[in-house]
């Protein structure tokens, strides 16, 4: 049984690949290694998986890992490639897919809408077509807490209405859920959408708050605190996310409903100022704070109701924010002082 993980050079995809190969699964990783953020970080993640930069730079050729040998291979490819993607599915005999490749980021979608349609809609459709024509057993795909948009009921439940997205990023993720529903219904494909809530941890994304704050504090620069600090997030540690995704992708799909959507979060809302304090404590240094107004497209508060995931997969996130932040800071210090 081969699992295709798209977005394998990305933050969550890299960690998921590590977990899957460690547990003995055969994995094909795919990523186009775009330059939305520092590509060196993406190449470094792949190096951890035994894929050299020299190989990872080449498009549409599959390379085996020097560490995990037959268990892990990588191909640089665009999801939008309507010729190459179907060929990859045929050649590799993919039986399960975890789609983590996407144009992420709420703020970036305001200035760069096209890239969200290319990757998250056109690329995603291409993937659905490949699942359809290759009898893929299970498609697990990344959605986002941002689909809750203007929802005010706390905590956010998958039973709440998500018809009010306030960024194109959120609209693209909601579209993914709708498209999955159609393909599950028409072609009997088992699909599971996961609404991730602010994922953080080692090898994390340079465009997200934890990285931006840590980097600014380390370099003696001020941090931008939006909405004057009146924000709350359900920060979820990467290992808890990966454990949840792992349980779902390795489960036997025939026991489940064909179409499912879950929240995957820490089940707890943390004040932004407390999160900043955890970073300051981990770094042993105070941040100079620039208090700023709310940004368009952003929401004040997120909080995941994960009852369904606990019930169906015994999902139990257990990383406290101060512990998780410390692990990120330790990684940041070792990675950037090498
Ligand atoms: N990190 C979070 O807090 C968070 C929260 C909600 C949702 N998500 C979703 O989870 C998924 C993974 O997020 P992440 O934080 O690892 O992001 P990431 O940007 O680190 O990883 C995504 C990867 O996908 C690749 N990619 C993008 N478009 C592609 C395309 N068209 N073809 C092939 N590869 C492509 C990128 O190069 C990148 O390496 C994304 O779908 C994201 O929207 C993440």
CSV table of C-alpha atoms and ligand atoms in Angstrom, one decimal:
chain,number,residue,atom,x,y,z
A,1,UNK,CA,0.0,0.0,0.0
A,2,UNK,CA,1.6,3.2,-1.2
A,3,UNK,CA,0.7,6.6,0.3
A,4,UNK,CA,1.1,9.8,-1.7
A,5,UNK,CA,1.8,12.8,0.5
A,6,UNK,CA,1.6,16.1,-1.3
A,7,UNK,CA,3.3,19.1,0.2
A,8,UNK,CA,6.1,16.8,1.4
A,9,UNK,CA,8.6,19.6,1.5
A,10,UNK,CA,6.2,21.7,3.5
A,11,UNK,CA,5.9,22.0,7.3
A,12,UNK,CA,3.2,19.4,8.1
A,13,UNK,CA,3.9,17.2,5.0
A,14,UNK,CA,7.6,16.8,6.1
A,15,UNK,CA,6.6,15.7,9.6
A,16,UNK,CA,3.9,13.3,8.3
A,17,UNK,CA,6.4,11.7,5.9
A,18,UNK,CA,8.9,11.2,8.8
A,19,UNK,CA,6.2,9.5,10.9
A,20,UNK,CA,4.8,7.3,8.1
A,21,UNK,CA,8.2,5.9,7.1
A,22,UNK,CA,9.2,5.5,10.8
A,23,UNK,CA,6.2,3.3,11.2
A,24,UNK,CA,7.1,1.2,8.1
A,25,UNK,CA,4.8,2.6,5.5
A,26,UNK,CA,5.8,3.2,1.9
A,27,UNK,CA,5.5,6.8,0.9
A,28,UNK,CA,5.8,8.9,-2.2
A,29,UNK,CA,6.3,12.6,-1.4
A,30,UNK,CA,5.4,15.3,-3.9
A,31,UNK,CA,6.0,19.0,-3.8
A,32,UNK,CA,6.7,21.8,-6.3
A,33,UNK,CA,9.0,23.6,-3.8
A,34,UNK,CA,7.6,27.0,-4.6
A,35,UNK,CA,9.2,30.1,-3.2
A,36,UNK,CA,6.2,31.4,-1.2
A,37,UNK,CA,8.8,31.2,1.7
A,38,UNK,CA,12.5,30.4,1.9
A,39,UNK,CA,13.1,27.4,-0.3
A,40,UNK,CA,16.3,26.5,1.6
A,41,UNK,CA,14.0,25.4,4.5
A,42,UNK,CA,12.1,23.1,2.1
A,43,UNK,CA,15.3,21.6,0.8
A,44,UNK,CA,16.6,21.1,4.3
A,45,UNK,CA,13.4,19.3,5.3
A,46,UNK,CA,13.8,17.0,2.3
A,47,UNK,CA,17.4,16.4,3.2
A,48,UNK,CA,16.2,15.1,6.6
A,49,UNK,CA,14.2,12.6,4.6
A,50,UNK,CA,17.2,11.5,2.6
A,51,UNK,CA,16.6,13.5,-0.6
A,52,UNK,CA,19.5,15.6,-1.7
A,53,UNK,CA,19.0,19.1,-2.9
A,54,UNK,CA,20.5,18.2,-6.2
A,55,UNK,CA,17.8,15.6,-6.8
A,56,UNK,CA,15.0,17.6,-5.3
A,57,UNK,CA,15.6,20.4,-7.8
A,58,UNK,CA,14.8,18.2,-10.8
A,59,UNK,CA,11.1,18.3,-11.9
A,60,UNK,CA,9.1,15.1,-12.7
A,61,UNK,CA,11.8,12.6,-11.8
A,62,UNK,CA,11.4,10.3,-8.8
A,63,UNK,CA,14.3,9.8,-6.4
A,64,UNK,CA,14.6,7.3,-3.6
A,65,UNK,CA,15.7,8.3,-0.1
A,66,UNK,CA,19.3,7.6,0.9
A,67,UNK,CA,18.1,7.1,4.4
A,68,UNK,CA,14.8,5.2,4.0
A,69,UNK,CA,15.7,3.5,0.7
A,70,UNK,CA,12.5,1.9,-0.8
A,71,UNK,CA,10.3,3.3,1.9
A,72,UNK,CA,10.5,7.0,0.8
A,73,UNK,CA,10.7,8.6,-2.6
A,74,UNK,CA,10.2,12.1,-3.8
A,75,UNK,CA,9.1,13.9,-6.9
A,76,UNK,CA,9.1,17.6,-7.6
A,77,UNK,CA,5.9,18.3,-9.4
A,78,UNK,CA,3.0,20.8,-9.7
A,79,UNK,CA,-0.4,19.5,-8.7
A,80,UNK,CA,-1.7,21.4,-11.7
A,81,UNK,CA,0.3,19.3,-14.2
A,82,UNK,CA,-2.5,17.4,-15.9
A,83,UNK,CA,-0.1,15.1,-17.8
A,84,UNK,CA,2.5,14.2,-15.2
A,85,UNK,CA,0.2,13.7,-12.1
A,86,UNK,CA,-1.9,10.9,-13.7
A,87,UNK,CA,1.3,9.2,-14.9
A,88,UNK,CA,2.7,9.3,-11.4
A,89,UNK,CA,-0.5,7.6,-10.0
A,90,UNK,CA,-0.3,4.8,-12.6
A,91,UNK,CA,3.5,4.3,-12.2
A,92,UNK,CA,3.5,4.3,-8.4
A,93,UNK,CA,0.2,2.5,-7.9
A,94,UNK,CA,-0.9,4.9,-5.3
A,95,UNK,CA,-3.6,3.5,-2.9
A,96,UNK,CA,-4.0,6.4,-0.4
A,97,UNK,CA,-3.5,10.1,-0.7
A,98,UNK,CA,-2.8,12.8,1.9
A,99,UNK,CA,-3.1,16.2,0.2
A,100,UNK,CA,-1.2,18.8,2.2
A,101,UNK,CA,0.1,20.8,-0.9
A,102,UNK,CA,-1.7,24.1,-1.1
A,103,UNK,CA,-1.1,27.8,-1.3
A,104,UNK,CA,-1.4,28.6,2.4
A,105,UNK,CA,-1.7,31.9,4.3
A,106,UNK,CA,-4.7,34.2,4.8
A,107,UNK,CA,-2.9,37.6,4.4
A,108,UNK,CA,-1.1,36.6,1.2
A,109,UNK,CA,-4.4,35.7,-0.5
A,110,UNK,CA,-5.5,39.3,-0.5
A,111,UNK,CA,-2.6,40.4,-2.9
A,112,UNK,CA,-2.1,37.1,-4.7
A,113,UNK,CA,-5.5,35.5,-5.4
A,114,UNK,CA,-4.5,33.7,-8.6
A,115,UNK,CA,-2.0,31.3,-6.9
A,116,UNK,CA,-4.8,30.1,-4.6
A,117,UNK,CA,-7.0,29.2,-7.5
A,118,UNK,CA,-4.1,27.5,-9.4
A,119,UNK,CA,-2.9,25.3,-6.5
A,120,UNK,CA,-6.0,24.9,-4.3
A,121,UNK,CA,-8.7,24.6,-6.9
A,122,UNK,CA,-7.1,23.5,-10.3
A,123,UNK,CA,-4.4,21.4,-8.6
A,124,UNK,CA,-6.9,19.9,-6.2
A,125,UNK,CA,-9.3,19.0,-9.0
A,126,UNK,CA,-6.5,17.3,-10.8
A,127,UNK,CA,-5.8,15.2,-7.7
A,128,UNK,CA,-9.5,14.3,-7.3
A,129,UNK,CA,-9.5,13.1,-10.9
A,130,UNK,CA,-6.4,10.9,-10.2
A,131,UNK,CA,-8.2,9.4,-7.2
A,132,UNK,CA,-11.2,8.7,-9.3
A,133,UNK,CA,-9.4,7.0,-12.1
A,134,UNK,CA,-7.0,5.0,-9.9
A,135,UNK,CA,-9.4,3.6,-7.4
A,136,UNK,CA,-7.7,5.4,-4.5
A,137,UNK,CA,-9.0,3.9,-1.2
A,138,UNK,CA,-8.9,7.1,0.8
A,139,UNK,CA,-8.2,10.8,0.2
A,140,UNK,CA,-7.3,12.8,3.3
A,141,UNK,CA,-6.9,16.5,2.6
A,142,UNK,CA,-6.1,19.7,4.5
A,143,UNK,CA,-8.9,22.1,5.1
A,144,UNK,CA,-8.5,25.0,7.6
A,145,UNK,CA,-10.0,26.6,10.6
A,146,UNK,CA,-10.3,29.7,8.5
A,147,UNK,CA,-13.5,28.2,6.9
A,148,UNK,CA,-15.3,29.3,10.1
A,149,UNK,CA,-14.9,33.0,8.9
A,150,UNK,CA,-17.5,35.1,10.7
A,151,UNK,CA,-18.8,32.2,12.8
A,152,UNK,CA,-19.2,33.5,16.4
A,153,UNK,CA,-20.1,30.4,18.2
A,154,UNK,CA,-17.3,29.1,20.4
A,155,UNK,CA,-15.8,26.4,20.2
A,156,UNK,CA,-16.1,25.9,16.4
A,157,UNK,CA,-17.9,22.8,15.6
A,158,UNK,CA,-18.1,21.0,12.2
A,159,UNK,CA,-21.9,21.2,12.7
A,160,UNK,CA,-21.7,25.1,12.5
A,161,UNK,CA,-22.4,26.9,9.3
A,162,UNK,CA,-19.3,27.8,7.3
A,163,UNK,CA,-20.9,29.8,4.5
A,164,UNK,CA,-19.1,33.1,5.5
A,165,UNK,CA,-15.4,32.9,4.5
A,166,UNK,CA,-13.6,36.2,4.8
A,167,UNK,CA,-10.5,35.4,2.7
A,168,UNK,CA,-10.0,33.7,-0.6
A,169,UNK,CA,-7.8,31.2,1.2
A,170,UNK,CA,-10.8,30.2,3.3
A,171,UNK,CA,-13.0,30.1,0.3
A,172,UNK,CA,-10.6,27.8,-1.5
A,173,UNK,CA,-10.5,25.4,1.5
A,174,UNK,CA,-14.3,25.4,1.8
A,175,UNK,CA,-14.4,24.7,-2.0
A,176,UNK,CA,-12.1,21.7,-1.4
A,177,UNK,CA,-14.7,20.3,1.1
A,178,UNK,CA,-17.5,20.8,-1.4
A,179,UNK,CA,-15.5,19.2,-4.3
A,180,UNK,CA,-14.6,16.2,-2.0
A,181,UNK,CA,-18.3,15.8,-1.2
A,182,UNK,CA,-19.2,15.6,-4.9
A,183,UNK,CA,-16.4,13.1,-5.7
A,184,UNK,CA,-17.4,10.9,-2.7
A,185,UNK,CA,-21.0,10.9,-3.9
A,186,UNK,CA,-20.4,10.4,-7.6
A,187,UNK,CA,-17.4,8.1,-7.6
A,188,UNK,CA,-17.6,6.4,-4.2
A,189,UNK,CA,-14.2,7.8,-3.1
A,190,UNK,CA,-13.7,7.9,0.7
A,191,UNK,CA,-12.6,11.4,1.6
A,192,UNK,CA,-11.7,13.0,4.9
A,193,UNK,CA,-11.2,16.7,5.3
A,194,UNK,CA,-9.2,18.1,8.2
A,195,UNK,CA,-9.7,21.6,9.4
A,196,UNK,CA,-6.2,22.4,10.9
A,197,UNK,CA,-6.0,24.9,13.7
A,198,UNK,CA,-2.8,27.1,13.8
A,199,UNK,CA,-0.1,24.4,13.7
A,200,UNK,CA,3.3,25.2,15.2
A,201,UNK,CA,6.5,23.4,16.1
A,202,UNK,CA,10.1,22.6,14.8
A,203,UNK,CA,10.6,23.2,11.1
A,204,UNK,CA,7.6,25.5,11.1
A,205,UNK,CA,6.6,28.0,8.5
A,206,UNK,CA,8.5,31.3,8.3
A,207,UNK,CA,5.3,33.3,7.5
A,208,UNK,CA,3.5,32.3,10.7
A,209,UNK,CA,3.5,34.1,14.1
A,210,UNK,CA,5.7,31.8,16.1
A,211,UNK,CA,8.5,32.0,13.5
A,212,UNK,CA,8.1,35.7,12.8
A,213,UNK,CA,8.2,36.5,16.6
A,214,UNK,CA,11.1,34.3,17.4
A,215,UNK,CA,13.1,35.6,14.5
A,216,UNK,CA,12.4,39.2,15.3
A,217,UNK,CA,13.2,38.7,19.0
A,218,UNK,CA,16.4,36.9,18.2
A,219,UNK,CA,17.5,39.7,15.9
A,220,UNK,CA,16.5,42.5,18.3
A,221,UNK,CA,13.7,43.7,16.0
A,222,UNK,CA,10.1,44.7,17.1
A,223,UNK,CA,7.3,42.3,16.6
A,224,UNK,CA,3.9,43.3,15.1
A,225,UNK,CA,1.1,42.5,17.4
A,226,UNK,CA,-2.2,42.7,15.5
A,227,UNK,CA,-5.6,43.7,16.9
A,228,UNK,CA,-3.6,45.2,19.8
A,229,UNK,CA,-3.0,41.7,21.1
A,230,UNK,CA,-6.7,41.0,21.4
A,231,UNK,CA,-6.5,37.7,19.5
A,232,UNK,CA,-6.9,34.0,20.6
A,233,UNK,CA,-5.8,31.0,18.7
A,234,UNK,CA,-6.2,27.3,19.2
A,235,UNK,CA,-2.4,26.6,18.7
A,236,UNK,CA,-1.8,23.0,17.9
A,237,UNK,CA,1.6,21.3,18.3
A,238,UNK,CA,2.9,19.5,15.2
A,239,UNK,CA,3.2,16.1,16.8
A,240,UNK,CA,-0.4,16.1,17.9
A,241,UNK,CA,-1.5,17.0,14.3
A,242,UNK,CA,0.7,14.3,12.8
A,243,UNK,CA,-0.6,11.7,15.2
A,244,UNK,CA,-4.2,12.6,14.2
A,245,UNK,CA,-3.5,12.5,10.5
A,246,UNK,CA,-1.6,9.3,10.9
A,247,UNK,CA,-4.5,7.6,12.6
A,248,UNK,CA,-6.8,8.6,9.9
A,249,UNK,CA,-4.7,7.8,6.8
A,250,UNK,CA,-3.7,4.4,8.2
A,251,UNK,CA,-7.2,3.4,9.3
A,252,UNK,CA,-9.3,1.0,7.3
A,253,UNK,CA,-11.5,3.2,5.2
A,254,UNK,CA,-14.4,0.7,4.6
A,255,UNK,CA,-15.6,1.0,8.2
A,256,UNK,CA,-16.2,4.7,7.8
A,257,UNK,CA,-18.6,7.1,6.1
A,258,UNK,CA,-17.6,8.0,2.6
A,259,UNK,CA,-17.4,11.7,3.3
A,260,UNK,CA,-16.2,13.2,6.5
A,261,UNK,CA,-14.8,16.5,7.8
A,262,UNK,CA,-13.1,16.9,11.2
A,263,UNK,CA,-11.6,19.7,13.2
A,264,UNK,CA,-8.1,18.9,14.2
A,265,UNK,CA,-6.9,21.3,16.9
A,266,UNK,CA,-5.7,21.4,20.5
A,267,UNK,CA,-9.2,22.0,21.9
A,268,UNK,CA,-8.1,25.1,23.8
A,269,UNK,CA,-7.9,28.8,23.0
A,270,UNK,CA,-4.7,30.6,24.0
A,271,UNK,CA,-4.5,34.4,24.3
A,272,UNK,CA,-1.9,35.9,21.8
A,273,UNK,CA,-0.2,37.8,24.6
A,274,UNK,CA,0.2,34.6,26.6
A,275,UNK,CA,1.7,32.9,23.6
A,276,UNK,CA,4.2,35.8,23.2
A,277,UNK,CA,5.1,35.5,26.8
A,278,UNK,CA,5.8,31.8,26.3
A,279,UNK,CA,8.2,32.7,23.5
A,280,UNK,CA,9.9,35.4,25.6
A,281,UNK,CA,10.3,32.8,28.4
A,282,UNK,CA,11.8,30.2,26.1
A,283,UNK,CA,14.2,32.7,24.6
A,284,UNK,CA,15.0,34.4,27.9
A,285,UNK,CA,14.5,37.8,26.2
A,286,UNK,CA,11.6,40.3,26.1
A,287,UNK,CA,10.0,41.4,22.8
A,288,UNK,CA,9.6,44.9,21.7
A,289,UNK,CA,6.0,45.1,20.7
A,290,UNK,CA,4.4,47.2,18.0
A,291,UNK,CA,0.7,47.2,18.6
A,292,UNK,CA,-1.2,47.2,15.3
A,293,UNK,CA,-4.9,47.2,14.2
A,294,UNK,CA,-6.7,44.1,13.0
A,295,UNK,CA,-5.6,42.8,9.5
A,296,UNK,CA,-8.2,42.3,6.8
A,297,UNK,CA,-9.2,38.7,6.4
A,298,UNK,CA,-8.1,37.7,9.9
A,299,UNK,CA,-10.4,36.5,12.7
A,300,UNK,CA,-10.2,37.4,16.4
A,301,UNK,CA,-10.5,33.9,17.9
A,302,UNK,CA,-10.3,30.3,17.0
A,303,UNK,CA,-11.1,27.2,19.1
A,304,UNK,CA,-11.6,23.7,17.8
A,305,UNK,CA,-14.3,21.4,19.1
A,306,UNK,CA,-12.6,18.0,18.5
A,307,UNK,CA,-15.3,15.8,20.0
A,308,UNK,CA,-15.8,13.8,16.7
A,309,UNK,CA,-12.1,13.1,16.2
A,310,UNK,CA,-11.8,11.9,19.8
A,311,UNK,CA,-14.8,9.7,19.3
A,312,UNK,CA,-13.9,8.2,15.9
A,313,UNK,CA,-10.1,8.0,16.2
A,314,UNK,CA,-9.3,8.4,19.9
A,315,UNK,CA,-7.5,11.6,19.1
A,316,UNK,CA,-5.9,13.2,22.2
A,317,UNK,CA,-3.7,16.3,21.7
A,318,UNK,CA,-1.5,16.6,24.8
A,319,UNK,CA,1.2,19.2,24.2
A,320,UNK,CA,1.1,22.3,26.4
A,321,UNK,CA,1.9,25.6,24.6
A,322,UNK,CA,4.9,26.4,26.8
A,323,UNK,CA,6.4,23.0,26.1
A,324,UNK,CA,5.7,23.2,22.3
A,325,UNK,CA,7.1,26.7,22.0
A,326,UNK,CA,10.3,25.7,23.9
A,327,UNK,CA,10.8,22.9,21.3
A,328,UNK,CA,10.3,25.3,18.5
A,329,UNK,CA,12.8,27.8,20.0
A,330,UNK,CA,15.3,25.0,20.6
A,331,UNK,CA,15.0,24.0,16.9
A,332,UNK,CA,15.2,27.6,15.7
A,333,UNK,CA,18.4,28.1,17.7
A,334,UNK,CA,20.1,25.0,16.4
A,335,UNK,CA,19.0,25.4,12.8
A,336,UNK,CA,20.0,29.1,12.5
A,337,UNK,CA,23.2,29.0,14.4
A,338,UNK,CA,24.6,26.0,12.5
B,1,LIG,N1,0.2,25.2,9.3
B,1,LIG,C1,-1.1,25.6,9.6
B,1,LIG,O1,-1.2,26.2,10.7
B,1,LIG,C2,-2.2,25.3,8.8
B,1,LIG,C3,-3.5,25.7,9.2
B,1,LIG,C4,-4.6,25.4,8.4
B,1,LIG,C5,-4.5,24.7,7.3
B,1,LIG,N2,-3.2,24.3,6.8
B,1,LIG,C6,-3.1,23.6,5.6
B,1,LIG,O2,-2.3,22.5,5.8
B,1,LIG,C7,-1.6,22.2,4.6
B,1,LIG,C8,-0.1,22.1,4.9
B,1,LIG,O3,0.3,23.4,5.5
B,1,LIG,P1,1.8,23.7,5.9
B,1,LIG,O4,1.7,24.6,7.0
B,1,LIG,O5,2.6,22.5,5.9
B,1,LIG,O6,2.2,24.6,4.6
B,1,LIG,P2,3.5,24.7,3.7
B,1,LIG,O7,3.4,25.9,2.8
B,1,LIG,O8,4.7,24.6,4.6
B,1,LIG,O9,3.4,23.4,2.8
B,1,LIG,C9,2.7,23.3,1.6
B,1,LIG,C10,3.6,22.7,0.6
B,1,LIG,O10,2.9,22.6,-0.6
B,1,LIG,C11,3.7,22.9,-1.7
B,1,LIG,N3,2.8,23.3,-2.8
B,1,LIG,C12,2.0,24.4,-2.9
B,1,LIG,N4,1.3,24.5,-4.0
B,1,LIG,C13,1.7,23.4,-4.7
B,1,LIG,C14,1.3,22.9,-6.0
B,1,LIG,N5,0.4,23.5,-6.8
B,1,LIG,N6,1.8,21.7,-6.4
B,1,LIG,C15,2.7,21.0,-5.6
B,1,LIG,N7,3.1,21.5,-4.4
B,1,LIG,C16,2.6,22.6,-4.0
B,1,LIG,C17,4.6,24.0,-1.2
B,1,LIG,O11,5.8,24.1,-2.0
B,1,LIG,C18,4.8,23.7,0.2
B,1,LIG,O12,6.0,23.0,0.4
B,1,LIG,C19,-1.9,23.3,3.6
B,1,LIG,O13,-3.0,22.8,2.8
B,1,LIG,C20,-2.4,24.4,4.5
B,1,LIG,O14,-3.3,25.2,3.8
B,1,LIG,C21,-2.1,24.6,7.6
